[in-house]
mmCIF file of C-alpha atoms in Angstrom:
data_model
loop_
_atom_site.group_PDB
_atom_site.id
_atom_site.type_symbol
_atom_site.label_atom_id
_atom_site.label_comp_id
_atom_site.label_asym_id
_atom_site.label_seq_id
_atom_site.Cartn_x
_atom_site.Cartn_y
_atom_site.Cartn_z
ATOM 1 C CA UNK A 1 97.876 129.199 100.801
ATOM 2 C CA UNK A 2 97.590 128.579 97.071
ATOM 3 C CA UNK A 3 99.091 125.638 95.261
ATOM 4 C CA UNK A 4 100.564 126.701 91.945
ATOM 5 C CA UNK A 5 100.003 124.504 88.943
ATOM 6 C CA UNK A 6 97.622 121.889 90.249
ATOM 7 C CA UNK A 7 94.466 124.038 90.220
ATOM 8 C CA UNK A 8 93.156 122.034 93.146
ATOM 9 C CA UNK A 9 91.305 123.663 96.006
ATOM 10 C CA UNK A 10 93.786 123.956 98.821
ATOM 11 C CA UNK A 11 93.516 124.069 102.571
ATOM 12 C CA UNK A 12 96.369 125.083 104.818
ATOM 13 C CA UNK A 13 96.142 124.410 108.554
ATOM 14 C CA UNK A 14 98.424 124.597 111.552
ATOM 15 C CA UNK A 15 99.546 121.358 113.139
ATOM 16 C CA UNK A 16 97.180 120.448 115.956
ATOM 17 C CA UNK A 17 94.218 122.324 114.505
ATOM 18 C CA UNK A 18 91.124 120.601 113.154
ATOM 19 C CA UNK A 19 90.653 120.418 109.384
ATOM 20 C CA UNK A 20 87.406 120.365 107.461
ATOM 21 C CA UNK A 21 87.436 119.304 103.839
ATOM 22 C CA UNK A 22 84.260 119.787 101.858
ATOM 23 C CA UNK A 23 82.824 118.067 98.833
ATOM 24 C CA UNK A 24 79.719 118.561 96.734
ATOM 25 C CA UNK A 25 78.396 115.466 95.027
ATOM 26 C CA UNK A 26 76.192 115.246 91.998
ATOM 27 C CA UNK A 27 73.830 112.305 92.117
ATOM 28 C CA UNK A 28 70.940 112.005 94.564
ATOM 29 C CA UNK A 29 70.799 108.257 93.869
ATOM 30 C CA UNK A 30 74.316 107.596 95.178
ATOM 31 C CA UNK A 31 74.178 104.990 97.911
ATOM 32 C CA UNK A 32 77.663 105.263 99.415
ATOM 33 C CA UNK A 33 80.139 108.064 99.875
ATOM 34 C CA UNK A 34 83.806 107.477 100.468
ATOM 35 C CA UNK A 35 86.863 109.536 101.342
ATOM 36 C CA UNK A 36 90.299 108.705 99.995
ATOM 37 C CA UNK A 37 93.699 110.210 100.815
ATOM 38 C CA UNK A 38 96.466 110.423 98.246
ATOM 39 C CA UNK A 39 99.972 111.237 99.395
ATOM 40 C CA UNK A 40 102.467 112.562 96.895
ATOM 41 C CA UNK A 41 103.709 109.849 94.552
ATOM 42 C CA UNK A 42 101.371 107.201 95.919
ATOM 43 C CA UNK A 43 98.020 105.683 95.101
ATOM 44 C CA UNK A 44 94.837 106.761 96.881
ATOM 45 C CA UNK A 45 94.168 105.173 100.255
ATOM 46 C CA UNK A 46 90.727 104.505 101.728
ATOM 47 C CA UNK A 47 89.917 106.554 104.834
ATOM 48 C CA UNK A 48 86.248 106.129 105.678
ATOM 49 C CA UNK A 49 82.875 105.591 104.054
ATOM 50 C CA UNK A 50 79.291 106.424 104.883
ATOM 51 C CA UNK A 51 76.059 104.914 103.654
ATOM 52 C CA UNK A 52 73.470 107.285 102.240
ATOM 53 C CA UNK A 53 70.990 106.539 105.051
ATOM 54 C CA UNK A 54 73.402 107.926 107.669
ATOM 55 C CA UNK A 55 74.381 111.508 108.342
ATOM 56 C CA UNK A 56 77.499 111.014 110.438
ATOM 57 C CA UNK A 57 80.181 108.420 110.887
ATOM 58 C CA UNK A 58 83.295 108.542 113.030
ATOM 59 C CA UNK A 59 86.621 106.853 112.648
ATOM 60 C CA UNK A 60 89.958 107.328 114.287
ATOM 61 C CA UNK A 61 90.522 111.121 114.294
ATOM 62 C CA UNK A 62 88.160 111.478 111.324
ATOM 63 C CA UNK A 63 84.469 112.203 111.050
ATOM 64 C CA UNK A 64 82.423 112.231 107.879
ATOM 65 C CA UNK A 65 79.217 114.253 107.686
ATOM 66 C CA UNK A 66 76.611 113.810 104.977
ATOM 67 C CA UNK A 67 73.942 116.361 104.147
ATOM 68 C CA UNK A 68 71.710 114.882 101.466
ATOM 69 C CA UNK A 69 69.484 117.945 101.318
ATOM 70 C CA UNK A 70 72.249 120.020 99.784
ATOM 71 C CA UNK A 71 74.288 117.069 98.437
ATOM 72 C CA UNK A 72 77.267 117.928 100.583
ATOM 73 C CA UNK A 73 79.872 115.743 102.227
ATOM 74 C CA UNK A 74 82.613 116.801 104.613
ATOM 75 C CA UNK A 75 85.612 115.170 106.219
ATOM 76 C CA UNK A 76 86.764 116.454 109.572
ATOM 77 C CA UNK A 77 90.252 115.597 110.760
ATOM 78 C CA UNK A 78 90.950 116.200 114.430
ATOM 79 C CA UNK A 79 94.343 117.388 115.640
ATOM 80 C CA UNK A 80 95.810 117.533 112.155
ATOM 81 C CA UNK A 81 99.353 116.217 111.859
ATOM 82 C CA UNK A 82 102.056 116.749 109.216
ATOM 83 C CA UNK A 83 101.420 113.182 108.037
ATOM 84 C CA UNK A 84 97.900 114.243 107.072
ATOM 85 C CA UNK A 85 99.293 116.422 104.273
ATOM 86 C CA UNK A 86 97.888 114.946 101.074
ATOM 87 C CA UNK A 87 95.191 115.349 98.446
ATOM 88 C CA UNK A 88 91.788 114.242 99.722
ATOM 89 C CA UNK A 89 89.128 112.926 97.371
ATOM 90 C CA UNK A 90 85.496 112.305 97.990
ATOM 91 C CA UNK A 91 83.846 109.627 95.874
ATOM 92 C CA UNK A 92 80.278 108.515 95.350
ATOM 93 C CA UNK A 93 78.920 105.164 94.356
ATOM 94 C CA UNK A 94 75.779 104.476 92.365
ATOM 95 C CA UNK A 95 75.813 100.775 93.241
ATOM 96 C CA UNK A 96 77.019 99.899 89.760
ATOM 97 C CA UNK A 97 79.402 97.074 90.460
ATOM 98 C CA UNK A 98 81.849 99.016 92.574
ATOM 99 C CA UNK A 99 82.052 102.018 90.263
ATOM 100 C CA UNK A 100 83.267 105.076 92.143
ATOM 101 C CA UNK A 101 82.920 108.602 90.818
ATOM 102 C CA UNK A 102 85.671 110.731 92.280
ATOM 103 C CA UNK A 103 85.412 114.418 93.050
ATOM 104 C CA UNK A 104 88.004 117.032 92.243
ATOM 105 C CA UNK A 105 90.266 116.619 95.277
ATOM 106 C CA UNK A 106 91.457 119.077 97.909
ATOM 107 C CA UNK A 107 95.088 119.522 98.776
ATOM 108 C CA UNK A 108 95.672 119.734 102.528
ATOM 109 C CA UNK A 109 98.917 121.289 103.777
ATOM 110 C CA UNK A 110 99.794 121.063 107.439
ATOM 111 C CA UNK A 111 102.211 123.667 108.777
ATOM 112 C CA UNK A 112 104.391 122.589 111.714
ATOM 113 C CA UNK B 1 104.758 92.741 101.226
ATOM 114 C CA UNK B 2 103.235 94.840 98.478
ATOM 115 C CA UNK B 3 99.472 94.387 98.312
ATOM 116 C CA UNK B 4 98.876 95.814 94.823
ATOM 117 C CA UNK B 5 101.893 96.154 92.573
ATOM 118 C CA UNK B 6 102.260 97.638 89.118
ATOM 119 C CA UNK B 7 105.032 97.526 86.575
ATOM 120 C CA UNK B 8 106.575 99.601 85.270
ATOM 121 C CA UNK B 9 106.467 102.610 87.571
ATOM 122 C CA UNK B 10 107.486 104.949 84.761
ATOM 123 C CA UNK B 11 106.924 104.505 81.054
ATOM 124 C CA UNK B 12 108.132 106.956 78.426
ATOM 125 C CA UNK B 13 107.291 106.147 74.845
ATOM 126 C CA UNK B 14 106.590 107.719 71.497
ATOM 127 C CA UNK B 15 103.282 108.296 69.803
ATOM 128 C CA UNK B 16 102.050 105.342 67.840
ATOM 129 C CA UNK B 17 103.748 102.720 69.994
ATOM 130 C CA UNK B 18 101.981 99.889 71.801
ATOM 131 C CA UNK B 19 102.667 99.343 75.499
ATOM 132 C CA UNK B 20 101.439 97.271 78.428
ATOM 133 C CA UNK B 21 101.144 97.896 82.143
ATOM 134 C CA UNK B 22 100.940 94.949 84.496
ATOM 135 C CA UNK B 23 99.135 94.724 87.814
ATOM 136 C CA UNK B 24 99.122 92.043 90.472
ATOM 137 C CA UNK B 25 97.396 91.849 93.841
ATOM 138 C CA UNK B 26 98.211 89.392 96.608
ATOM 139 C CA UNK B 27 95.200 90.216 98.778
ATOM 140 C CA UNK B 28 93.011 87.412 97.494
ATOM 141 C CA UNK B 29 90.515 89.961 96.183
ATOM 142 C CA UNK B 30 87.954 89.113 93.528
ATOM 143 C CA UNK B 31 87.650 92.541 91.884
ATOM 144 C CA UNK B 32 90.280 94.640 90.137
ATOM 145 C CA UNK B 33 90.160 98.048 88.482
ATOM 146 C CA UNK B 34 92.061 100.409 86.231
ATOM 147 C CA UNK B 35 91.891 104.149 86.822
ATOM 148 C CA UNK B 36 93.386 107.062 84.925
ATOM 149 C CA UNK B 37 94.564 110.192 86.770
ATOM 150 C CA UNK B 38 95.233 113.250 84.646
ATOM 151 C CA UNK B 39 97.574 116.153 85.263
ATOM 152 C CA UNK B 40 94.914 117.946 87.322
ATOM 153 C CA UNK B 41 94.633 114.921 89.620
ATOM 154 C CA UNK B 42 91.206 114.009 88.259
ATOM 155 C CA UNK B 43 90.721 110.278 88.848
ATOM 156 C CA UNK B 44 88.413 108.312 86.575
ATOM 157 C CA UNK B 45 87.595 104.646 86.406
ATOM 158 C CA UNK B 46 88.322 102.880 83.139
ATOM 159 C CA UNK B 47 87.608 99.185 83.719
ATOM 160 C CA UNK B 48 86.779 96.697 86.414
ATOM 161 C CA UNK B 49 86.941 92.921 86.456
ATOM 162 C CA UNK B 50 85.365 90.509 88.883
ATOM 163 C CA UNK B 51 86.778 86.984 88.880
ATOM 164 C CA UNK B 52 88.222 87.584 85.417
ATOM 165 C CA UNK B 53 84.922 88.845 84.051
ATOM 166 C CA UNK B 54 84.662 92.394 82.666
ATOM 167 C CA UNK B 55 82.157 94.369 84.729
ATOM 168 C CA UNK B 56 82.770 98.057 84.067
ATOM 169 C CA UNK B 57 83.915 99.355 80.714
ATOM 170 C CA UNK B 58 83.740 103.122 80.733
ATOM 171 C CA UNK B 59 83.856 105.251 77.625
ATOM 172 C CA UNK B 60 87.449 104.389 76.874
ATOM 173 C CA UNK B 61 88.915 104.253 73.356
ATOM 174 C CA UNK B 62 89.158 100.670 72.144
ATOM 175 C CA UNK B 63 92.911 101.190 71.857
ATOM 176 C CA UNK B 64 92.827 100.287 75.547
ATOM 177 C CA UNK B 65 92.358 96.597 76.202
ATOM 178 C CA UNK B 66 92.398 95.103 79.670
ATOM 179 C CA UNK B 67 93.214 91.443 80.165
ATOM 180 C CA UNK B 68 92.761 89.392 83.301
ATOM 181 C CA UNK B 69 94.561 86.029 83.052
ATOM 182 C CA UNK B 70 93.485 85.172 86.595
ATOM 183 C CA UNK B 71 91.804 87.041 89.413
ATOM 184 C CA UNK B 72 95.121 88.199 90.868
ATOM 185 C CA UNK B 73 96.254 89.914 87.681
ATOM 186 C CA UNK B 74 94.824 92.664 85.527
ATOM 187 C CA UNK B 75 96.958 94.021 82.721
ATOM 188 C CA UNK B 76 96.321 97.019 80.501
ATOM 189 C CA UNK B 77 97.457 97.066 76.909
ATOM 190 C CA UNK B 78 97.398 100.315 74.967
ATOM 191 C CA UNK B 79 97.716 100.407 71.194
ATOM 192 C CA UNK B 80 98.736 103.350 69.028
ATOM 193 C CA UNK B 81 99.574 105.621 71.932
ATOM 194 C CA UNK B 82 98.551 109.263 71.681
ATOM 195 C CA UNK B 83 99.782 112.378 73.489
ATOM 196 C CA UNK B 84 96.496 112.528 75.426
ATOM 197 C CA UNK B 85 97.174 109.126 76.945
ATOM 198 C CA UNK B 86 99.873 110.691 79.119
ATOM 199 C CA UNK B 87 98.668 110.266 82.693
ATOM 200 C CA UNK B 88 99.176 108.185 85.802
ATOM 201 C CA UNK B 89 97.397 104.844 85.610
ATOM 202 C CA UNK B 90 96.375 103.168 88.830
ATOM 203 C CA UNK B 91 95.394 99.600 89.369
ATOM 204 C CA UNK B 92 93.204 98.819 92.370
ATOM 205 C CA UNK B 93 91.487 95.840 93.926
ATOM 206 C CA UNK B 94 88.652 95.185 96.327
ATOM 207 C CA UNK B 95 87.309 92.137 98.055
ATOM 208 C CA UNK B 96 84.171 92.096 95.961
ATOM 209 C CA UNK B 97 81.997 94.167 93.664
ATOM 210 C CA UNK B 98 80.126 96.024 96.385
ATOM 211 C CA UNK B 99 83.217 96.847 98.419
ATOM 212 C CA UNK B 100 84.100 100.525 98.380
ATOM 213 C CA UNK B 101 87.384 100.064 100.184
ATOM 214 C CA UNK B 102 89.611 99.761 97.180
ATOM 215 C CA UNK B 103 93.337 99.159 97.512
ATOM 216 C CA UNK B 104 95.369 101.108 94.993
ATOM 217 C CA UNK B 105 98.738 100.324 93.528
ATOM 218 C CA UNK B 106 101.549 102.893 93.374
ATOM 219 C CA UNK B 107 100.659 103.993 89.851
ATOM 220 C CA UNK B 108 102.381 103.959 86.478
ATOM 221 C CA UNK B 109 103.307 107.347 85.071
ATOM 222 C CA UNK B 110 102.944 107.130 81.296
ATOM 223 C CA UNK B 111 104.491 109.884 79.189
ATOM 224 C CA UNK B 112 103.841 109.874 75.472
ATOM 225 C CA UNK B 113 106.154 112.089 73.418
#
């Protein structure tokens, strides 16, 4: 489905399905990649991070994949739940004192 | 208990005014940040402080002045407000400079009319 007004990429999934949110990053020198979740009206919340020398990391119901060849990052959410509905941001770090460069954000809608 | 708190939550003011947003964290973290989120949800860092010392100062107009009276507080003062300053401002903290798990406050929605 399309989200009117926000101009964010959107992803609509059925409850219980797996979700894959993609992100392209810009800087080959980035040393860490992080995913944040932002629910409506709240601040972003850390989900998971991955160091640049890894290609996969798993958390609880989430997996992050890193493909440095094509500068692509993805977040997989297993068994998506209505509480997963939010905007998801990828961020990259250039090891500059904690500076994070956030991507555009993807709005995930979970249909019951 | 609120980990990172900001006041006020909403701020409506006229162009040309001066306003402040306050931030406090009770996590015992050393590093604090200010971010600006625009109407398209784009999130950009403005400043960071580590133990009251300015670390990151992005290309932000000098009408914006952060102040850290102690490592638990980071305030943002904005002079001569402009329409383009309308946004949601988030404060965040992390344990240290190299920590990418940042804890964000609830945000302050600033509307300049």
